[in-house]
Coordinates of N, CA, C and O in Angstrom, one line a residue:
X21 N 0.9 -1.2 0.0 CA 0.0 0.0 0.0 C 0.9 1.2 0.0 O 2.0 1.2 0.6
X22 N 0.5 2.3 -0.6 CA 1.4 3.6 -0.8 C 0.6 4.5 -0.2 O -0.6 4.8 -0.1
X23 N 2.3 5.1 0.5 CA 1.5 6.2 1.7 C 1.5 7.6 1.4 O 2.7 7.8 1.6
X24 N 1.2 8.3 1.2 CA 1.1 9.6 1.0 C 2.1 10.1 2.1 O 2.5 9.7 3.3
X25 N 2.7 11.5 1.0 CA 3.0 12.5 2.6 C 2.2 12.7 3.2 O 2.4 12.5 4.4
X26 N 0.9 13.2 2.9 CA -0.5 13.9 3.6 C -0.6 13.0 5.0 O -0.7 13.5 6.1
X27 N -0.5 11.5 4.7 CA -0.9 10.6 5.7 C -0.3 10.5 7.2 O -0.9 10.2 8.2
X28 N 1.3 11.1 7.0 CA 2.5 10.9 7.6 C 2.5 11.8 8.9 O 2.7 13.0 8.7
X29 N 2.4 11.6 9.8 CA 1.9 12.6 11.0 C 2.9 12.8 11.9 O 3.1 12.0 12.8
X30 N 3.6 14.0 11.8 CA 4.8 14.4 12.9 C 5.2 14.7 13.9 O 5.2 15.9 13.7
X31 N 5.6 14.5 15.1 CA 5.2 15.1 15.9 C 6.1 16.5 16.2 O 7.3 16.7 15.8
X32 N 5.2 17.5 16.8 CA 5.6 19.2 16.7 C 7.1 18.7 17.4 O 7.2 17.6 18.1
X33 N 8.2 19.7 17.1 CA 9.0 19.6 17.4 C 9.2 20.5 19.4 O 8.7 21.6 19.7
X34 N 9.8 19.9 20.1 CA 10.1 20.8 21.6 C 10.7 22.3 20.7 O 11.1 22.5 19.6
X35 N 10.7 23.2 21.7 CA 11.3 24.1 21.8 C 12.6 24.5 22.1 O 12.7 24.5 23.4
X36 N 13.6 24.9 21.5 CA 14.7 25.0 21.9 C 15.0 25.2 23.5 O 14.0 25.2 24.1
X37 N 16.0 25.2 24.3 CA 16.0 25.2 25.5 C 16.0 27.4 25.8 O 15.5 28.3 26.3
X38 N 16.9 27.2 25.0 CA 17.0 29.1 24.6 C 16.0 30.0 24.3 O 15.9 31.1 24.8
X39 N 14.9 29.4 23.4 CA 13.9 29.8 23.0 C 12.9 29.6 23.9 O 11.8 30.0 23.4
X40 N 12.9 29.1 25.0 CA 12.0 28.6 25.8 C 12.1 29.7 27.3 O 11.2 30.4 27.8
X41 N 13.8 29.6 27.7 CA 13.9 30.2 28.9 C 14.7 31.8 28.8 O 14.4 32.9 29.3
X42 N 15.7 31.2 27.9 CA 16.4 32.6 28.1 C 15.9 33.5 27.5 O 15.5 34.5 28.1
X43 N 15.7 33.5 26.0 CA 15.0 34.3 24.8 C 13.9 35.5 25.8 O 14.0 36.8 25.9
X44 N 13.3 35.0 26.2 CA 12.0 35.9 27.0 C 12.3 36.6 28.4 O 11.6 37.6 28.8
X45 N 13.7 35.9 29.1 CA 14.4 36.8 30.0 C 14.8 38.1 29.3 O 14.5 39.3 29.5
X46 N 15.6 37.2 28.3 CA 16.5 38.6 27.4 C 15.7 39.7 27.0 O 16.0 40.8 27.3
X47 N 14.6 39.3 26.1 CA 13.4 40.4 25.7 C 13.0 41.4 26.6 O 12.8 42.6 26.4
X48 N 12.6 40.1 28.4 CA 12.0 41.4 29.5 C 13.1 42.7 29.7 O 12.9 43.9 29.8
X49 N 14.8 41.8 29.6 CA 15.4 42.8 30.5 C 15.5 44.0 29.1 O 15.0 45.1 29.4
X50 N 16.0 44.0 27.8 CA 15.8 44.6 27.0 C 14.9 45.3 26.8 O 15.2 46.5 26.8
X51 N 13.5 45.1 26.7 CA 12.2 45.7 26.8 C 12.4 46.8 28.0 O 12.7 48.0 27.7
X52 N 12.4 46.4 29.4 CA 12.6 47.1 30.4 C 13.5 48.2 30.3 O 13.0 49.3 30.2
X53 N 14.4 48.0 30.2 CA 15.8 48.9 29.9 C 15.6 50.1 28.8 O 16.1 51.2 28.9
X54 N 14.9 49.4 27.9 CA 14.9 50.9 26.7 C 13.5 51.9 27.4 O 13.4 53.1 27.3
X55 N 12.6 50.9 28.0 CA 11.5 51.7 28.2 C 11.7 52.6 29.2 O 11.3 53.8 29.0
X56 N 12.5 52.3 30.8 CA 13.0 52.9 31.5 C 14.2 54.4 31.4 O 14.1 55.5 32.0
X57 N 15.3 53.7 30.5 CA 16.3 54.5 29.7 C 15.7 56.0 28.7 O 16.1 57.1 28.5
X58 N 14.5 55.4 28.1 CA 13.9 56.2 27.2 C 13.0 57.4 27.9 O 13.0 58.6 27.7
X59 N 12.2 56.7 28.9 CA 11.6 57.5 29.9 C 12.1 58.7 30.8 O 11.4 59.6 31.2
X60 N 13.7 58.4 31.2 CA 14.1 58.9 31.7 C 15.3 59.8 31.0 O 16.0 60.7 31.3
X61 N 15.2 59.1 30.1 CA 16.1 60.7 29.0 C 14.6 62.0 29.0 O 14.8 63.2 29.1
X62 N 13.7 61.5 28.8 CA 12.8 62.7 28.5 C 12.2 63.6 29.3 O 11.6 64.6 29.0
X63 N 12.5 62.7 30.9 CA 12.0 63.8 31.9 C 13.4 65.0 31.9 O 13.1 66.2 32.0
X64 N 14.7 64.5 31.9 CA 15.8 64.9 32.0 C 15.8 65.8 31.1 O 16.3 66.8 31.5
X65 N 15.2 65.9 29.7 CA 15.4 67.1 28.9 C 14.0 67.9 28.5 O 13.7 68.6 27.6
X66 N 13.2 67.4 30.0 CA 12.5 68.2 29.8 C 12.0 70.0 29.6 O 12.6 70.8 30.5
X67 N 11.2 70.7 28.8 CA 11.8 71.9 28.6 C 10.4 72.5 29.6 O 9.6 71.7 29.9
X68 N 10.3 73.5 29.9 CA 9.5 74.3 30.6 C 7.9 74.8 29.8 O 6.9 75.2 30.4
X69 N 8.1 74.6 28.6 CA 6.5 74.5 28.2 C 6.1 73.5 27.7 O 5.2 73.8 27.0
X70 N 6.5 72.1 27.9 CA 5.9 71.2 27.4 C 5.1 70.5 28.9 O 4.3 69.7 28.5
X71 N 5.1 70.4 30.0 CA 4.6 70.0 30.9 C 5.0 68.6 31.2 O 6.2 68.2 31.2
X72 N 4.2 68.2 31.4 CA 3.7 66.7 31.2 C 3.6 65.9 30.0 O 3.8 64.7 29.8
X73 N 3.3 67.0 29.4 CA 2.9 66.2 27.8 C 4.5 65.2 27.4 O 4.4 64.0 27.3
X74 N 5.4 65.7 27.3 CA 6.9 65.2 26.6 C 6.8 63.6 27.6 O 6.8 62.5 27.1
X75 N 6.9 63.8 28.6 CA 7.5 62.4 29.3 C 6.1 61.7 29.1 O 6.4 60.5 28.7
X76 N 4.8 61.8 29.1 CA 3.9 60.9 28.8 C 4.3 60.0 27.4 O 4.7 58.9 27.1
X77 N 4.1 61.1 26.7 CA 4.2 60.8 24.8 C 5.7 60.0 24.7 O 5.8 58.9 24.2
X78 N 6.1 60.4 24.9 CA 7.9 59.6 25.0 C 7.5 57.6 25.9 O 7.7 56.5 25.4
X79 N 6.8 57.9 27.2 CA 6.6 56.9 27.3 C 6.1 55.9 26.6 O 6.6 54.8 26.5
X80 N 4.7 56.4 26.0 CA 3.6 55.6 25.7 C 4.5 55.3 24.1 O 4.1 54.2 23.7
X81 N 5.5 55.8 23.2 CA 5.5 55.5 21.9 C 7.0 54.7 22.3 O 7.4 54.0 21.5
X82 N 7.7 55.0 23.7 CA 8.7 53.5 23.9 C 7.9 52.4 24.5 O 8.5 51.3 24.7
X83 N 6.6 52.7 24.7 CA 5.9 51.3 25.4 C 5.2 50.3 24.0 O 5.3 49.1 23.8
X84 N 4.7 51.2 23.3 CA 4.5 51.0 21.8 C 5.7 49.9 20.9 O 5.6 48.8 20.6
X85 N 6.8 50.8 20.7 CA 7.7 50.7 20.1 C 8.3 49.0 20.7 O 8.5 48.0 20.0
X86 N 8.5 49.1 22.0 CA 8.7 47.8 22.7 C 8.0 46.5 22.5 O 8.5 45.5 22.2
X87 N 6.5 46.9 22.8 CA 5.7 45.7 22.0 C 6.0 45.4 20.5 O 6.3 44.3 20.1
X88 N 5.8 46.2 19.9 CA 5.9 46.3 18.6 C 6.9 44.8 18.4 O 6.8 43.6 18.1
X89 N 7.6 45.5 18.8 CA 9.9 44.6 18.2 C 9.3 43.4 19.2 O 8.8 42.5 18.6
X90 N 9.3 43.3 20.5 CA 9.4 42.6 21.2 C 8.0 41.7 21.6 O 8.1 41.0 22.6
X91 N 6.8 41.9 20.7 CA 5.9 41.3 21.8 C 5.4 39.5 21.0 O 4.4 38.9 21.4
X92 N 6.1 39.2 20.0 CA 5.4 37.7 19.6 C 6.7 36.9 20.4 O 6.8 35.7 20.7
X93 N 7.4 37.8 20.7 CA 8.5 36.9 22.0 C 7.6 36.5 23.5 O 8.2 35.9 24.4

């Protein structure tokens, strides 16, 4: 009898050990670090008429920008 590939049933492969544990440390601390780093460059240059507004917006588009790169990790 002839078997098809279609027939042939694989089983999913494990996940790297890397890809499992460290990969998603590395991401948090990476993730963290630019979001914190970026945050805090913009209170630092903050100028006298922008308020509040600069360190929000600076936040929210490194919180953005973070998921973006980083979030199917």
């Amino acid at each position: 009898k002839e078997v098809l590939d279609m027939d042939i049933q694989s089983k999913p492969s494990q996940p790297h050990w890397y890809e499992r544990y460290l990969q998603p440390c590395v991401a948090e601390l990476l993730g963290s670090t630019l979001f914190i780093f970026i945050g805090c460059l913009s209170v630092v240059e903050d100028t006298a008429g922008t308020g509040r507004l600069q360190p929000a917006l600076t936040h929210g588009l490194a919180l953005g920008l973070t998921v973006a790169v980083l979030g199917d990790i």
